[in-house]
PDB file of C-alpha atoms in Angstrom:
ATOM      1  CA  UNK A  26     -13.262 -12.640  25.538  1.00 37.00           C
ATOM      2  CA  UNK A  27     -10.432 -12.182  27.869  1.00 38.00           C
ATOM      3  CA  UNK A  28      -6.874 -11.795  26.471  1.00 39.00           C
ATOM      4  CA  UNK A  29      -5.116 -12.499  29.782  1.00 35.00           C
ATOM      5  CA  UNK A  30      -3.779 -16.055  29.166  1.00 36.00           C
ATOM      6  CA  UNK A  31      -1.636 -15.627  26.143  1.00 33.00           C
ATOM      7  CA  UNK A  32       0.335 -12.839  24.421  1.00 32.00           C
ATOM      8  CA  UNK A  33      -1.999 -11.545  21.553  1.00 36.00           C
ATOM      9  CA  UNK A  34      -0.363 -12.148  18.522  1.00 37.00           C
ATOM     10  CA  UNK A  35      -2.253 -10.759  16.007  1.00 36.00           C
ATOM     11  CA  UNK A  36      -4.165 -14.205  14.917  1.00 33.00           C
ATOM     12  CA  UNK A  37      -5.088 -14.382  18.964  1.00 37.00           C
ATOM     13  CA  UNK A  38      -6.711 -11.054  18.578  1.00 37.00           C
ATOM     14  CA  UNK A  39     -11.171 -11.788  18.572  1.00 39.00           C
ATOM     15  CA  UNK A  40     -13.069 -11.047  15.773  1.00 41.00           C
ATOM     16  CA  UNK A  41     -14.629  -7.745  16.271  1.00 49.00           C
ATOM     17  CA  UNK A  42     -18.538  -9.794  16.474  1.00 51.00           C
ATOM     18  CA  UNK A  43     -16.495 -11.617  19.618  1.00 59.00           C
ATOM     19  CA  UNK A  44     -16.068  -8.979  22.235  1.00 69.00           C
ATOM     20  CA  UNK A  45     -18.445  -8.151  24.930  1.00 83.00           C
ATOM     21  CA  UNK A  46     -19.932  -5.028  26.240  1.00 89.00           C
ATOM     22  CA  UNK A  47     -17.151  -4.497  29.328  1.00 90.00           C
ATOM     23  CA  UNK A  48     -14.016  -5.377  26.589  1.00 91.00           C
ATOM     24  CA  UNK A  49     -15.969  -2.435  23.537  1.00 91.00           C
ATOM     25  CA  UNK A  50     -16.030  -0.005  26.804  1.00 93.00           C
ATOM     26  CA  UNK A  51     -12.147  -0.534  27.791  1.00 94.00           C
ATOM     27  CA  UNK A  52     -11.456  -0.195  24.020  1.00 93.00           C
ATOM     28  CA  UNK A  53     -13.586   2.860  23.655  1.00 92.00           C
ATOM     29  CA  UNK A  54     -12.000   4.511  26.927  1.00 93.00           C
ATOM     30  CA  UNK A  55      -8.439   3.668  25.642  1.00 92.00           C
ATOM     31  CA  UNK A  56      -9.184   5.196  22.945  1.00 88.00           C
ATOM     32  CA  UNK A  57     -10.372   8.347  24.215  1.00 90.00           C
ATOM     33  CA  UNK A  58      -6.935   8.378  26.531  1.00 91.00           C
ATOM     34  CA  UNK A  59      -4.903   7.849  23.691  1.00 88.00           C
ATOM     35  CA  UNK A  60      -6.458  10.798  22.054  1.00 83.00           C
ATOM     36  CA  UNK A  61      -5.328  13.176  24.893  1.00 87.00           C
ATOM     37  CA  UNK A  62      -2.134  11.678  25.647  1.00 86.00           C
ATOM     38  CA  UNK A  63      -0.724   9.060  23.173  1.00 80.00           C
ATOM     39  CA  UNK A  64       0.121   5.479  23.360  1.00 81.00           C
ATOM     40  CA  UNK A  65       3.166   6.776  25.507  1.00 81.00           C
ATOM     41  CA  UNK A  66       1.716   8.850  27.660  1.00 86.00           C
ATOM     42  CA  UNK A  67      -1.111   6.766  28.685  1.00 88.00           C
ATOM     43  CA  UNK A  68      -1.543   4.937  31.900  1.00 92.00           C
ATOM     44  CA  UNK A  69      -3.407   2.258  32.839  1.00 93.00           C
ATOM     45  CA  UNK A  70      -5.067   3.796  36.041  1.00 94.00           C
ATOM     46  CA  UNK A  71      -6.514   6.827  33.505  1.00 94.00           C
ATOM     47  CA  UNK A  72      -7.853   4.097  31.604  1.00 94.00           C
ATOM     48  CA  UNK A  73      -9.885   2.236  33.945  1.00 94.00           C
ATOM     49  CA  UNK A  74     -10.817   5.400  35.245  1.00 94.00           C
ATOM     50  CA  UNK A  75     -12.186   6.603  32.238  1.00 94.00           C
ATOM     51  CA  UNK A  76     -14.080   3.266  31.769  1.00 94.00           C
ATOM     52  CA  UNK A  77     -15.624   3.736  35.211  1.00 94.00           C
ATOM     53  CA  UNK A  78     -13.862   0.129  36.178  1.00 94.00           C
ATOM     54  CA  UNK A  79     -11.136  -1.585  38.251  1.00 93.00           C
ATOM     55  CA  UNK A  80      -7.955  -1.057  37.365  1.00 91.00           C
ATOM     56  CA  UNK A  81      -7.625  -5.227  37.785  1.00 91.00           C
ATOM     57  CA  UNK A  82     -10.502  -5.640  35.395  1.00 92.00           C
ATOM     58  CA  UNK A  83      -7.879  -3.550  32.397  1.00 90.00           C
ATOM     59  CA  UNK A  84      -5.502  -6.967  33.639  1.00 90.00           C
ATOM     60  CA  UNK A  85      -8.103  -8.970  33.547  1.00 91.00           C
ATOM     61  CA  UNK A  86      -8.854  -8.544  29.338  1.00 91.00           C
ATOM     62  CA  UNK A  87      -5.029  -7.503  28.363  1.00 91.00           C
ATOM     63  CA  UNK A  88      -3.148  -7.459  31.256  1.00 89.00           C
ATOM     64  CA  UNK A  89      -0.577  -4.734  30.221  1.00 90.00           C
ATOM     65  CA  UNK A  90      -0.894  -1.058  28.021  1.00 89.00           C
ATOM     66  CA  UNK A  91       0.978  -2.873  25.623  1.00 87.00           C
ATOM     67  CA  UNK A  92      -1.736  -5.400  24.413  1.00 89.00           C
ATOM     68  CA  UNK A  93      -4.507  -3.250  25.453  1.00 91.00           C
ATOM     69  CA  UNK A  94      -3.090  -0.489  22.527  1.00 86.00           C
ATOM     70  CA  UNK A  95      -2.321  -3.487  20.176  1.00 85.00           C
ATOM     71  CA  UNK A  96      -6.314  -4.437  20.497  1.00 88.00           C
ATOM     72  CA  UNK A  97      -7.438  -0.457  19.907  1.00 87.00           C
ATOM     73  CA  UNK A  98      -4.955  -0.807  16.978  1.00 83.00           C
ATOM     74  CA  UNK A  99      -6.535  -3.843  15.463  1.00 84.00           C
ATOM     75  CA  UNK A 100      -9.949  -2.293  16.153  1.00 85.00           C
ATOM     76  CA  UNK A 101      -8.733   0.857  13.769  1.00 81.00           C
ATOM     77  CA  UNK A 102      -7.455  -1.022  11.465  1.00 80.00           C
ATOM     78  CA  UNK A 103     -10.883  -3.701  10.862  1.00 83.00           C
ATOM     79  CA  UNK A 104     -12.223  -0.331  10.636  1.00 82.00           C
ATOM     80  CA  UNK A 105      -9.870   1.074   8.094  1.00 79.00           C
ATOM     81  CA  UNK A 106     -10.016  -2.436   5.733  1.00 81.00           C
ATOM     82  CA  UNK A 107     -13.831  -2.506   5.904  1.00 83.00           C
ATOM     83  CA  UNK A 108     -13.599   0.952   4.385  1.00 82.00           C
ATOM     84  CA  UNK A 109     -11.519  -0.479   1.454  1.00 82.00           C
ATOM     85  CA  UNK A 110     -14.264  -3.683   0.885  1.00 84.00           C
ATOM     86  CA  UNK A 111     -16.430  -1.272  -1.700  1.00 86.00           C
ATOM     87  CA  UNK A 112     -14.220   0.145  -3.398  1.00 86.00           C
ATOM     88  CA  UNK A 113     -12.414  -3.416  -4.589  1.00 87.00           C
ATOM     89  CA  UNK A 114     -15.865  -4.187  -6.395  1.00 87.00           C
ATOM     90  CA  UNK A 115     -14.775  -5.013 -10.264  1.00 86.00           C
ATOM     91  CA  UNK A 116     -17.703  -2.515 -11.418  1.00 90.00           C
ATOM     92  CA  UNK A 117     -16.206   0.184  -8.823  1.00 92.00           C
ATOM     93  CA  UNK A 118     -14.422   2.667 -11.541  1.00 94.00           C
ATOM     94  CA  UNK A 119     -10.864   3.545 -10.921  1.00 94.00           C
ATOM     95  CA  UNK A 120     -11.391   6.925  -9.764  1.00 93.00           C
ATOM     96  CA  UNK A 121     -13.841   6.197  -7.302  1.00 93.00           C
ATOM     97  CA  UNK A 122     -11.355   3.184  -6.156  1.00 93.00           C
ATOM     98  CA  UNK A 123      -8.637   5.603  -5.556  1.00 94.00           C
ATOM     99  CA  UNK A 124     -10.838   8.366  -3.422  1.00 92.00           C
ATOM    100  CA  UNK A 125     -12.195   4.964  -1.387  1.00 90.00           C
ATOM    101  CA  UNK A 126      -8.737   4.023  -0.445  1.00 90.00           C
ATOM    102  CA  UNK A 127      -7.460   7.764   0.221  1.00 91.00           C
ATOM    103  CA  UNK A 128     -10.354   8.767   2.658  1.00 89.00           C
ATOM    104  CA  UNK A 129     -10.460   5.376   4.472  1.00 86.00           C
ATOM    105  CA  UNK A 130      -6.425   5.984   5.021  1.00 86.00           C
ATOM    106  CA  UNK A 131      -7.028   9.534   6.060  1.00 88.00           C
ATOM    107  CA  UNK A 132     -10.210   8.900   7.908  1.00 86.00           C
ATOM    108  CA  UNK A 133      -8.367   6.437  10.266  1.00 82.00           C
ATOM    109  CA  UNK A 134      -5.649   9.048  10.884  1.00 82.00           C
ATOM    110  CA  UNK A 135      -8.167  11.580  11.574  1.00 84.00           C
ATOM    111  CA  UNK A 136      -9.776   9.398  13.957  1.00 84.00           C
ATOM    112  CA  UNK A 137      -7.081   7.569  15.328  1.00 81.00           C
ATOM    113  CA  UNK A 138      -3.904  10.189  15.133  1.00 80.00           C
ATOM    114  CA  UNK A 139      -2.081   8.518  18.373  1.00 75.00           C
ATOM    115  CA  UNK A 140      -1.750   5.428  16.352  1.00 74.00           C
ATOM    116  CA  UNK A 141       1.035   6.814  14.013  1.00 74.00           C
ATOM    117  CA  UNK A 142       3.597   6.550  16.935  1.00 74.00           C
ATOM    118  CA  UNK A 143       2.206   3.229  17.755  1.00 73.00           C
ATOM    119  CA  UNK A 144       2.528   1.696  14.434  1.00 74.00           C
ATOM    120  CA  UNK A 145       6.268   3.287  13.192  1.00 76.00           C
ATOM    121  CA  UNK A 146       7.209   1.461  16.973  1.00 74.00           C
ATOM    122  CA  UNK A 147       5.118  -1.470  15.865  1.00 72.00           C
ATOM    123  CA  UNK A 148       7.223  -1.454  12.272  1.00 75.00           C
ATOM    124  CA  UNK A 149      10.555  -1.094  13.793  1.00 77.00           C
ATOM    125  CA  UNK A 150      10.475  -3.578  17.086  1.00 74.00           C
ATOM    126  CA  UNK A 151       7.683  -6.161  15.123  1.00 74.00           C
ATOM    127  CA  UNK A 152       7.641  -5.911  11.871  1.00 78.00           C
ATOM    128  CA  UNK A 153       5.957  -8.946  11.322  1.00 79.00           C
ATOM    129  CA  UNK A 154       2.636  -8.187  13.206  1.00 74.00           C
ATOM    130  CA  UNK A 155       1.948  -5.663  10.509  1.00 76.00           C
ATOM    131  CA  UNK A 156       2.496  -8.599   8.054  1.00 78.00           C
ATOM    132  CA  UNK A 157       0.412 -10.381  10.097  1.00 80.00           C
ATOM    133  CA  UNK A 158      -2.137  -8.063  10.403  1.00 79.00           C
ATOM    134  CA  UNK A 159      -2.780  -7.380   6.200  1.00 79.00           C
ATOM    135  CA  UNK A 160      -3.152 -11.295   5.669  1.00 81.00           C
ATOM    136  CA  UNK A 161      -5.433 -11.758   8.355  1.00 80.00           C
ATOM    137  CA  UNK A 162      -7.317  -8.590   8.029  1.00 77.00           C
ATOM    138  CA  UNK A 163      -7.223  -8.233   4.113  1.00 79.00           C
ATOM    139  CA  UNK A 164      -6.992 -11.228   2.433  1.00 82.00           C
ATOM    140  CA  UNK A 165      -7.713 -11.054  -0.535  1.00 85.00           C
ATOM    141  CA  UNK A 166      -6.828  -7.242  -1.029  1.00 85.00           C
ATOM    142  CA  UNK A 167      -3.619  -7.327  -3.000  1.00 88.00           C
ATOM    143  CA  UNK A 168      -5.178  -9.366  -5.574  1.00 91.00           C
ATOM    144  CA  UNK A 169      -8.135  -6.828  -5.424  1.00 90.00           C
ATOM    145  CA  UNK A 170      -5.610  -4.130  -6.016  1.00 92.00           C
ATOM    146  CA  UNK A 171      -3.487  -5.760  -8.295  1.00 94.00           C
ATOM    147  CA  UNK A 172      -6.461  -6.468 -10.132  1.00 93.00           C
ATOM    148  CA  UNK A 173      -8.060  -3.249 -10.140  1.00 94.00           C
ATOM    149  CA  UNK A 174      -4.667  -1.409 -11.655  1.00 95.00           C
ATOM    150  CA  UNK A 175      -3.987  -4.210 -13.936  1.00 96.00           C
ATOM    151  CA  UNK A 176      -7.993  -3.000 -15.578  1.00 94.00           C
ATOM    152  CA  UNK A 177      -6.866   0.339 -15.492  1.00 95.00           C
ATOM    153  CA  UNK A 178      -3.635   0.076 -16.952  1.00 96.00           C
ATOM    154  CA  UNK A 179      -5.185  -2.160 -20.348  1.00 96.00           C
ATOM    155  CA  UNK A 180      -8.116   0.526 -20.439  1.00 95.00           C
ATOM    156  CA  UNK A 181      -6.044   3.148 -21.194  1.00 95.00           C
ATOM    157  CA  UNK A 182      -6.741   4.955 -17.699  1.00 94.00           C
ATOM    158  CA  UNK A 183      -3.356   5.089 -16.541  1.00 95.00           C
ATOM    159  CA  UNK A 184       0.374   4.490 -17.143  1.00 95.00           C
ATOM    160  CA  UNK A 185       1.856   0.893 -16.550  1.00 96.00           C
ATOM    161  CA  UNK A 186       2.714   0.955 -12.253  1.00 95.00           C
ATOM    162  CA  UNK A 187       3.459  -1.931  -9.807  1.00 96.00           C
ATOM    163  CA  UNK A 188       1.524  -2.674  -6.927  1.00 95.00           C
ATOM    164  CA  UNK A 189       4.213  -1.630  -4.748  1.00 94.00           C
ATOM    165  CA  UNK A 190       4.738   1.409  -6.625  1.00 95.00           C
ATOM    166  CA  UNK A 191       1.186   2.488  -6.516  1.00 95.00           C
ATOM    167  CA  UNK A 192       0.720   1.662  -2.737  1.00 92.00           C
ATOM    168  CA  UNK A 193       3.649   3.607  -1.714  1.00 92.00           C
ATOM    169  CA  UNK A 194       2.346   6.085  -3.627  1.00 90.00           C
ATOM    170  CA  UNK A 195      -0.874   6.289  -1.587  1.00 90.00           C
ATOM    171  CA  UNK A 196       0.331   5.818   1.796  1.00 87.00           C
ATOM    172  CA  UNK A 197       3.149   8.706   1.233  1.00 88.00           C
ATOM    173  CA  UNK A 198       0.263  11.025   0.587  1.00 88.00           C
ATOM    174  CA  UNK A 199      -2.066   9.893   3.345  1.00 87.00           C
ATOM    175  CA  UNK A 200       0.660   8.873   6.236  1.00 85.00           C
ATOM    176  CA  UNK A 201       2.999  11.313   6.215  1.00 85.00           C
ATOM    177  CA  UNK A 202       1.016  14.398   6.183  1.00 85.00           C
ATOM    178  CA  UNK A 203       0.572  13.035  10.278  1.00 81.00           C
ATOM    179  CA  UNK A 204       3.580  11.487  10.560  1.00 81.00           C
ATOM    180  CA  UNK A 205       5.844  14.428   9.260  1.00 84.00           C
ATOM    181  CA  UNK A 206       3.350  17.863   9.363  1.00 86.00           C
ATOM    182  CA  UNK A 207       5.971  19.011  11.289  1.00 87.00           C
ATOM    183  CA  UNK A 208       8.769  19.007   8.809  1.00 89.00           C
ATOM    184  CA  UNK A 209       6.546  19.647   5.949  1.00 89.00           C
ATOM    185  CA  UNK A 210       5.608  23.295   7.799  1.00 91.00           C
ATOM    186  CA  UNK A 211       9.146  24.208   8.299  1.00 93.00           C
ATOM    187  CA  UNK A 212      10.073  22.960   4.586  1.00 91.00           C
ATOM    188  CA  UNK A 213       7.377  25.092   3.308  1.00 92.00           C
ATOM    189  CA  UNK A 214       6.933  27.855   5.838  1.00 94.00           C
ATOM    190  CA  UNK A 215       3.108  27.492   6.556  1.00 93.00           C
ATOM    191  CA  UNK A 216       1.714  28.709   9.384  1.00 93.00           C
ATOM    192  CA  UNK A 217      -0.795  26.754  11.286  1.00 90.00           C
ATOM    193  CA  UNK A 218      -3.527  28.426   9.846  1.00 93.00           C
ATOM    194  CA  UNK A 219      -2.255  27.399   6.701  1.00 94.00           C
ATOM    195  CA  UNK A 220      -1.241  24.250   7.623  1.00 91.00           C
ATOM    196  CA  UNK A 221      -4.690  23.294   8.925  1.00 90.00           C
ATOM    197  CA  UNK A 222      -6.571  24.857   5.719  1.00 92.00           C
ATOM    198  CA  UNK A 223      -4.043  22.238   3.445  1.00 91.00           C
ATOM    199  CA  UNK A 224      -5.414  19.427   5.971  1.00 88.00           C
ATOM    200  CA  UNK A 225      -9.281  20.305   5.684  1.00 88.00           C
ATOM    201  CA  UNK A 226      -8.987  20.072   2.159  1.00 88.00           C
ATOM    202  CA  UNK A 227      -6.567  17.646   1.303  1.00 90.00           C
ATOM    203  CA  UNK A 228      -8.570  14.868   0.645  1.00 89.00           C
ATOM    204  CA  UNK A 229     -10.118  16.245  -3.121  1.00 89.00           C
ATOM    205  CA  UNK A 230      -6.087  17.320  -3.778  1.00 90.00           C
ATOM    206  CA  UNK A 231      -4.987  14.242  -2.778  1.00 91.00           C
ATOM    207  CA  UNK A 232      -7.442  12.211  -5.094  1.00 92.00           C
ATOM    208  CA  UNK A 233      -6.327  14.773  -8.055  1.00 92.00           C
ATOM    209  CA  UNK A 234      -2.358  14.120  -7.745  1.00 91.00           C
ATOM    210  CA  UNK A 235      -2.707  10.362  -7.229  1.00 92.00           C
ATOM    211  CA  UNK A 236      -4.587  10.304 -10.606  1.00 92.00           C
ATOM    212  CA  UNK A 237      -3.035  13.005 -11.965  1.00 92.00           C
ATOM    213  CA  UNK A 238       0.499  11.224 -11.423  1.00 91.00           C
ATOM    214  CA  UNK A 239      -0.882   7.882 -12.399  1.00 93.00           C
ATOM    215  CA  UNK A 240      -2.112   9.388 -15.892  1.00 93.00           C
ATOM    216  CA  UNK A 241      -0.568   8.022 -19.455  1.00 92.00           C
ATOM    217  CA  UNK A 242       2.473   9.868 -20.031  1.00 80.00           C
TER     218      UNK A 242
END
């Protein structure tokens, strides 16, 4: 599926079962180049190179950096929401909901770390793409969600909280430890060592002070 005759919007973007072998290897090579020098720093020459292809061939399925890193996006985040699918089973318990969403979140940062830069551009010049992107890529998720803390809440298992309350909740813990380590080492004074001890095991801490906070006062 070539992208080259129209802007990809998010609804333009394939299905991830649509793609052929030459568009997975661009995306895969991106990928790689975004890992050793950001969206930003990326060019498309590197890319091709790294694909063992053209340069024309990179026009050819997005014509510019800018839709080829909007595809790699939308490939990490199919990824991410596929994660989530489980865990929004009605016999998946609460807990086990919560640790699904937290390590798909900080799996996809792990994997993907040039994409924070990409998507706080993303939220500031197009907001609406991310919009976009949640309805088309997670439909039915925010009744999932809503319906999953709306169980917990009349079982007991935690204290009344609003979907928007619990999701920025969740993404504060799992975003900004990328998005901010920076300040959060000078705030506290870690050294890297100690800095990348908290990140090895900060998926089990973060899973205890979600529920922890979300417990019956």
């Amino acid at each position: 599926m070539a992208l080259h005759d129209a802007h990809p919007a998010v609804t333009d973007l394939a299905p991830p079962d649509d793609i052929d072998e030459a568009e997975v290897n661009i995306l895969d090579a991106a990928h790689r180049v975004f890992l050793r020098q950001g969206t930003d720093g990326a060019r498309m020459q590197e890319i091709a190179d790294e694909a063992c292809v053209n340069k024309s061939m990179l026009h050819y399925y997005f014509r510019s950096k800018e839709r080829l890193a909007e595809a790699v996006f939308m490939r990490a985040v199919r990824e991410t929401f596929r994660r989530f699918e489980p865990a929004m089973q009605p016999d998946v318990p609460f807990r086990d909901f919560v640790r699904d969403l937290i390590v798909a979140d900080l799996a996809m940062m792990d994997d993907h770390p040039y994409l924070v830069g990409y998507i706080i551009s993303e939220l500031h010049h197009h907001p609406e793409r991310w919009r976009q992107t949640i309805a088309l890529e997670f439909p039915d998720g925010r009744t999932a969600m809503q319906a999953k803390l709306d169980a917990a809440i009349a079982a007991g298992e935690i204290r009344p909280i609003t979907l928007l309350e619990f999701t920025t909740f969740l993404v504060s813990m799992t975003f900004f430890p990328t998005v901010g380590g920076g300040l959060v080492r000078a705030y506290a004074g870690a050294t890297k060592e100690e800095w990348d001890a908290f990140l090895n095991g900060r998926e089990a801490h973060f899973v205890d002070l979600c529920l922890n906070g979300l417990r019956p006062a």
